[in-house]
Amino acid sequence: MHALEQELHALRPYLLRFARLQLRNAVWAEDAVSETIVAALSKPQTFAGRSALKTWLVGILKHKVLDAMRLHARECVTSPVADADSHTDPLEEMAFTPDGHYAQAPSDWGTPEQHTDSQQFIRTLELCMQRLPDVQARLFLMREWLELSSEEICKELNLSATNLYVQLHRARLRLRECLQLHWIDGKAMA
C-alpha cells in the first residue's frame, strides 16, 4: 500500500493539471482529484495491472470530472452558448475566403503522433486550451478528451447538434491557429 501511495503522490500534479484544464476551476479540480485518489486507495484491488497506473487513474478522474460538470453545470458555463446562426466567429472570417477555402494554407505539421510525447507540445496545447472561450473549451474537452458522444453532450447541456458542431468547429479552428503560431512557427507562448 505504501508504494501505491507514493505513486499516487507522484501522479497527483498530472491529475490536477488534467482536471484543472477540463473544469477551469481550481477548487472543483482539487475535489475531483481528491475523490480519484480516495477511490484508488479504497479499492486498490480493482487495479489489475492491465494498463499503467496513470491510465487507470485518468479513467477514474474522467468520471469524477463529469460528475463535477453535472454538479456545477450552471456555474461551469460563464456565458451562454451562442446560437449556431447568431454570428460568425471573426477568426473564421480571417481564416477562410468567401468560397470556403483556407485564406492561407495550413503549414505542414508532420505526423501528429510524433509530437504527443513532447512535454513542450503538451504544455503549448494546454496553454492554447486555456485561451479558448469557456464554452468552446468545455465542449471540446467533453468531446475529445472525455470522449463523450455528441448525443451525450447535447443531452447533458441541452444543445442542438448543429450548435454543438459549430462550437466544436470554432474551437478546433482556434486551437489550430494557436498551435500554428506557438508551436509550428515556434513563437514562445506568454
Tab-separated table of C-alpha atoms in Angstrom:
chain	number	residue	atom	x	y	z
A	1	MET	CA	0.000	0.000	0.000
A	2	HIS	CA	2.892	2.359	0.779
A	3	ALA	CA	4.231	2.022	-2.802
A	4	LEU	CA	0.777	2.830	-4.214
A	5	GLU	CA	0.558	5.927	-2.018
A	6	GLN	CA	3.941	7.111	-3.278
A	7	GLU	CA	2.926	6.582	-6.901
A	8	LEU	CA	-0.354	8.418	-6.317
A	9	HIS	CA	1.543	11.291	-4.739
A	10	ALA	CA	3.879	11.444	-7.755
A	11	LEU	CA	0.954	11.404	-10.238
A	12	ARG	CA	-1.148	13.949	-8.345
A	13	PRO	CA	0.249	17.050	-10.157
A	14	TYR	CA	-0.518	15.479	-13.542
A	15	LEU	CA	-4.053	14.560	-12.439
A	16	LEU	CA	-4.597	18.041	-11.046
A	17	ARG	CA	-3.429	19.673	-14.284
A	18	PHE	CA	-5.742	17.378	-16.254
A	19	ALA	CA	-8.722	18.244	-14.021
A	20	ARG	CA	-7.989	21.991	-13.985
A	21	LEU	CA	-7.797	22.087	-17.739
A	22	GLN	CA	-11.173	20.446	-18.044
A	23	LEU	CA	-13.066	22.076	-15.201
A	24	ARG	CA	-11.405	25.505	-15.328
A	25	ASN	CA	-11.898	25.819	-11.601
A	26	ALA	CA	-9.081	25.023	-9.168
A	27	VAL	CA	-11.381	24.058	-6.285
A	28	TRP	CA	-13.500	21.692	-8.384
A	29	ALA	CA	-10.347	20.184	-9.883
A	30	GLU	CA	-8.881	19.637	-6.430
A	31	ASP	CA	-12.086	17.913	-5.324
A	32	ALA	CA	-12.147	15.669	-8.393
A	33	VAL	CA	-8.513	14.641	-7.919
A	34	SER	CA	-9.037	14.023	-4.198
A	35	GLU	CA	-12.056	11.840	-4.958
A	36	THR	CA	-9.998	9.961	-7.559
A	37	ILE	CA	-7.200	9.267	-5.080
A	38	VAL	CA	-9.656	8.211	-2.381
A	39	ALA	CA	-11.322	5.829	-4.857
A	40	ALA	CA	-7.944	4.365	-5.829
A	41	LEU	CA	-6.854	3.931	-2.209
A	42	SER	CA	-10.167	2.479	-1.081
A	43	LYS	CA	-10.192	-0.219	-3.783
A	44	PRO	CA	-6.618	-0.854	-4.915
A	45	GLN	CA	-7.590	-4.409	-5.880
A	46	THR	CA	-9.578	-3.034	-8.839
A	47	PHE	CA	-6.306	-2.044	-10.481
A	48	ALA	CA	-5.494	-5.260	-12.279
A	49	GLY	CA	-2.267	-4.015	-13.848
A	50	ARG	CA	-3.561	-4.410	-17.421
A	51	SER	CA	-2.735	-0.767	-18.023
A	52	ALA	CA	-0.416	1.797	-16.493
A	53	LEU	CA	-1.449	3.197	-13.121
A	54	LYS	CA	-1.649	6.657	-14.715
A	55	THR	CA	-4.113	5.381	-17.340
A	56	TRP	CA	-6.272	3.733	-14.671
A	57	LEU	CA	-6.327	6.914	-12.588
A	58	VAL	CA	-7.209	9.100	-15.565
A	59	GLY	CA	-10.108	6.734	-16.262
A	60	ILE	CA	-11.395	7.272	-12.737
A	61	LEU	CA	-10.737	11.012	-12.958
A	62	LYS	CA	-12.753	11.323	-16.176
A	63	HIS	CA	-15.806	10.083	-14.298
A	64	LYS	CA	-15.123	12.449	-11.395
A	65	VAL	CA	-14.747	15.378	-13.821
A	66	LEU	CA	-18.057	14.506	-15.471
A	67	ASP	CA	-19.696	14.314	-12.051
A	68	ALA	CA	-18.287	17.751	-11.209
A	69	MET	CA	-19.530	19.165	-14.519
A	70	ARG	CA	-23.003	17.853	-13.810
A	71	LEU	CA	-22.949	19.115	-10.242
A	72	HIS	CA	-21.778	22.576	-11.248
A	73	ALA	CA	-23.471	22.714	-14.654
A	74	ARG	CA	-24.901	26.185	-14.152
A	75	GLU	CA	-21.606	27.547	-12.898
A	76	CYS	CA	-19.275	25.949	-15.483
A	77	VAL	CA	-20.545	27.890	-18.447
A	78	THR	CA	-19.891	31.548	-17.764
A	79	SER	CA	-21.507	32.781	-20.947
A	80	PRO	CA	-24.490	31.380	-22.783
A	81	VAL	CA	-23.810	29.029	-25.658
A	82	ALA	CA	-24.293	31.144	-28.735
A	83	ASP	CA	-26.886	30.109	-31.228
A	84	ALA	CA	-25.230	28.469	-34.221
A	85	ASP	CA	-26.722	31.029	-36.585
A	86	SER	CA	-26.190	34.087	-34.389
A	87	HIS	CA	-22.895	35.381	-35.776
A	88	THR	CA	-19.712	34.347	-37.452
A	89	ASP	CA	-16.530	33.966	-35.452
A	90	PRO	CA	-14.009	36.672	-36.503
A	91	LEU	CA	-11.263	34.037	-36.617
A	92	GLU	CA	-13.355	32.072	-39.075
A	93	GLU	CA	-13.744	35.136	-41.279
A	94	MET	CA	-9.972	35.662	-41.287
A	95	ALA	CA	-9.104	32.007	-41.870
A	96	PHE	CA	-11.370	31.350	-44.861
A	97	THR	CA	-12.144	33.003	-48.178
A	98	PRO	CA	-15.800	33.651	-49.100
A	99	ASP	CA	-15.848	30.432	-51.140
A	100	GLY	CA	-14.857	28.366	-48.073
A	101	HIS	CA	-11.195	27.717	-48.846
A	102	TYR	CA	-8.359	28.498	-46.440
A	103	ALA	CA	-7.134	32.073	-46.822
A	104	GLN	CA	-3.652	30.756	-46.111
A	105	ALA	CA	-2.943	27.043	-46.403
A	106	PRO	CA	-2.017	25.417	-43.071
A	107	SER	CA	1.664	24.629	-42.580
A	108	ASP	CA	2.818	21.040	-42.704
A	109	TRP	CA	2.717	19.774	-39.130
A	110	GLY	CA	4.268	16.434	-39.981
A	111	THR	CA	2.886	13.403	-38.194
A	112	PRO	CA	0.823	14.420	-35.125
A	113	GLU	CA	1.870	11.264	-33.268
A	114	GLN	CA	5.489	12.425	-33.232
A	115	HIS	CA	4.518	15.412	-31.056
A	116	THR	CA	2.273	13.718	-28.499
A	117	ASP	CA	5.162	12.634	-26.282
A	118	SER	CA	6.756	16.067	-26.302
A	119	GLN	CA	6.287	17.843	-22.975
A	120	GLN	CA	6.711	21.188	-24.734
A	121	PHE	CA	3.922	20.354	-27.196
A	122	ILE	CA	1.604	19.209	-24.383
A	123	ARG	CA	2.296	22.408	-22.448
A	124	THR	CA	1.641	24.524	-25.560
A	125	LEU	CA	-1.597	22.643	-26.218
A	126	GLU	CA	-2.718	23.212	-22.621
A	127	LEU	CA	-1.981	26.936	-22.902
A	128	CYS	CA	-3.906	27.101	-26.183
A	129	MET	CA	-6.815	25.300	-24.500
A	130	GLN	CA	-6.804	27.878	-21.708
A	131	ARG	CA	-7.134	30.643	-24.297
A	132	LEU	CA	-10.307	29.174	-25.782
A	133	PRO	CA	-13.593	30.805	-24.812
A	134	ASP	CA	-15.079	28.873	-21.873
A	135	VAL	CA	-17.978	27.409	-23.824
A	136	GLN	CA	-15.796	26.172	-26.664
A	137	ALA	CA	-13.200	24.756	-24.283
A	138	ARG	CA	-15.801	22.889	-22.277
A	139	LEU	CA	-17.452	21.376	-25.349
A	140	PHE	CA	-14.119	20.465	-26.952
A	141	LEU	CA	-12.872	18.788	-23.789
A	142	MET	CA	-16.111	16.879	-23.307
A	143	ARG	CA	-15.956	15.590	-26.876
A	144	GLU	CA	-12.248	14.989	-27.440
A	145	TRP	CA	-10.750	14.339	-24.008
A	146	LEU	CA	-13.630	12.900	-22.042
A	147	GLU	CA	-14.722	11.069	-25.200
A	148	LEU	CA	-18.421	11.771	-24.749
A	149	SER	CA	-20.543	11.250	-27.823
A	150	SER	CA	-22.168	14.239	-29.460
A	151	GLU	CA	-25.551	12.894	-28.382
A	152	GLU	CA	-24.425	12.710	-24.741
A	153	ILE	CA	-23.115	16.272	-24.808
A	154	CYS	CA	-26.269	17.618	-26.447
A	155	LYS	CA	-28.437	15.844	-23.900
A	156	GLU	CA	-26.262	16.871	-20.941
A	157	LEU	CA	-26.169	20.559	-21.911
A	158	ASN	CA	-29.479	20.793	-23.744
A	159	LEU	CA	-27.846	21.853	-27.024
A	160	SER	CA	-28.841	21.247	-30.596
A	161	ALA	CA	-26.483	19.094	-32.648
A	162	THR	CA	-25.936	21.994	-35.044
A	163	ASN	CA	-24.906	24.315	-32.235
A	164	LEU	CA	-22.515	21.709	-30.854
A	165	TYR	CA	-20.882	21.137	-34.242
A	166	VAL	CA	-20.459	24.864	-34.855
A	167	GLN	CA	-18.887	25.388	-31.427
A	168	LEU	CA	-16.558	22.392	-31.915
A	169	HIS	CA	-15.569	23.704	-35.345
A	170	ARG	CA	-14.750	27.101	-33.858
A	171	ALA	CA	-12.759	25.518	-31.020
A	172	ARG	CA	-10.719	23.403	-33.434
A	173	LEU	CA	-10.103	26.416	-35.645
A	174	ARG	CA	-8.853	28.466	-32.694
A	175	LEU	CA	-6.653	25.616	-31.474
A	176	ARG	CA	-5.182	25.183	-34.940
A	177	GLU	CA	-4.428	28.883	-35.136
A	178	CYS	CA	-2.864	28.967	-31.666
A	179	LEU	CA	-0.761	25.862	-32.290
A	180	GLN	CA	0.282	27.235	-35.659
A	181	LEU	CA	1.538	30.419	-34.030
A	182	HIS	CA	3.068	28.980	-30.877
A	183	TRP	CA	4.181	25.500	-31.824
A	184	ILE	CA	4.688	25.115	-35.552
A	185	ASP	CA	6.036	28.612	-36.192
A	186	GLY	CA	7.958	28.362	-32.912
A	187	LYS	CA	6.984	31.623	-31.242
A	188	ALA	CA	7.184	31.385	-27.478
A	189	MET	CA	3.868	31.472	-25.676
A	190	ALA	CA	3.355	34.018	-22.913
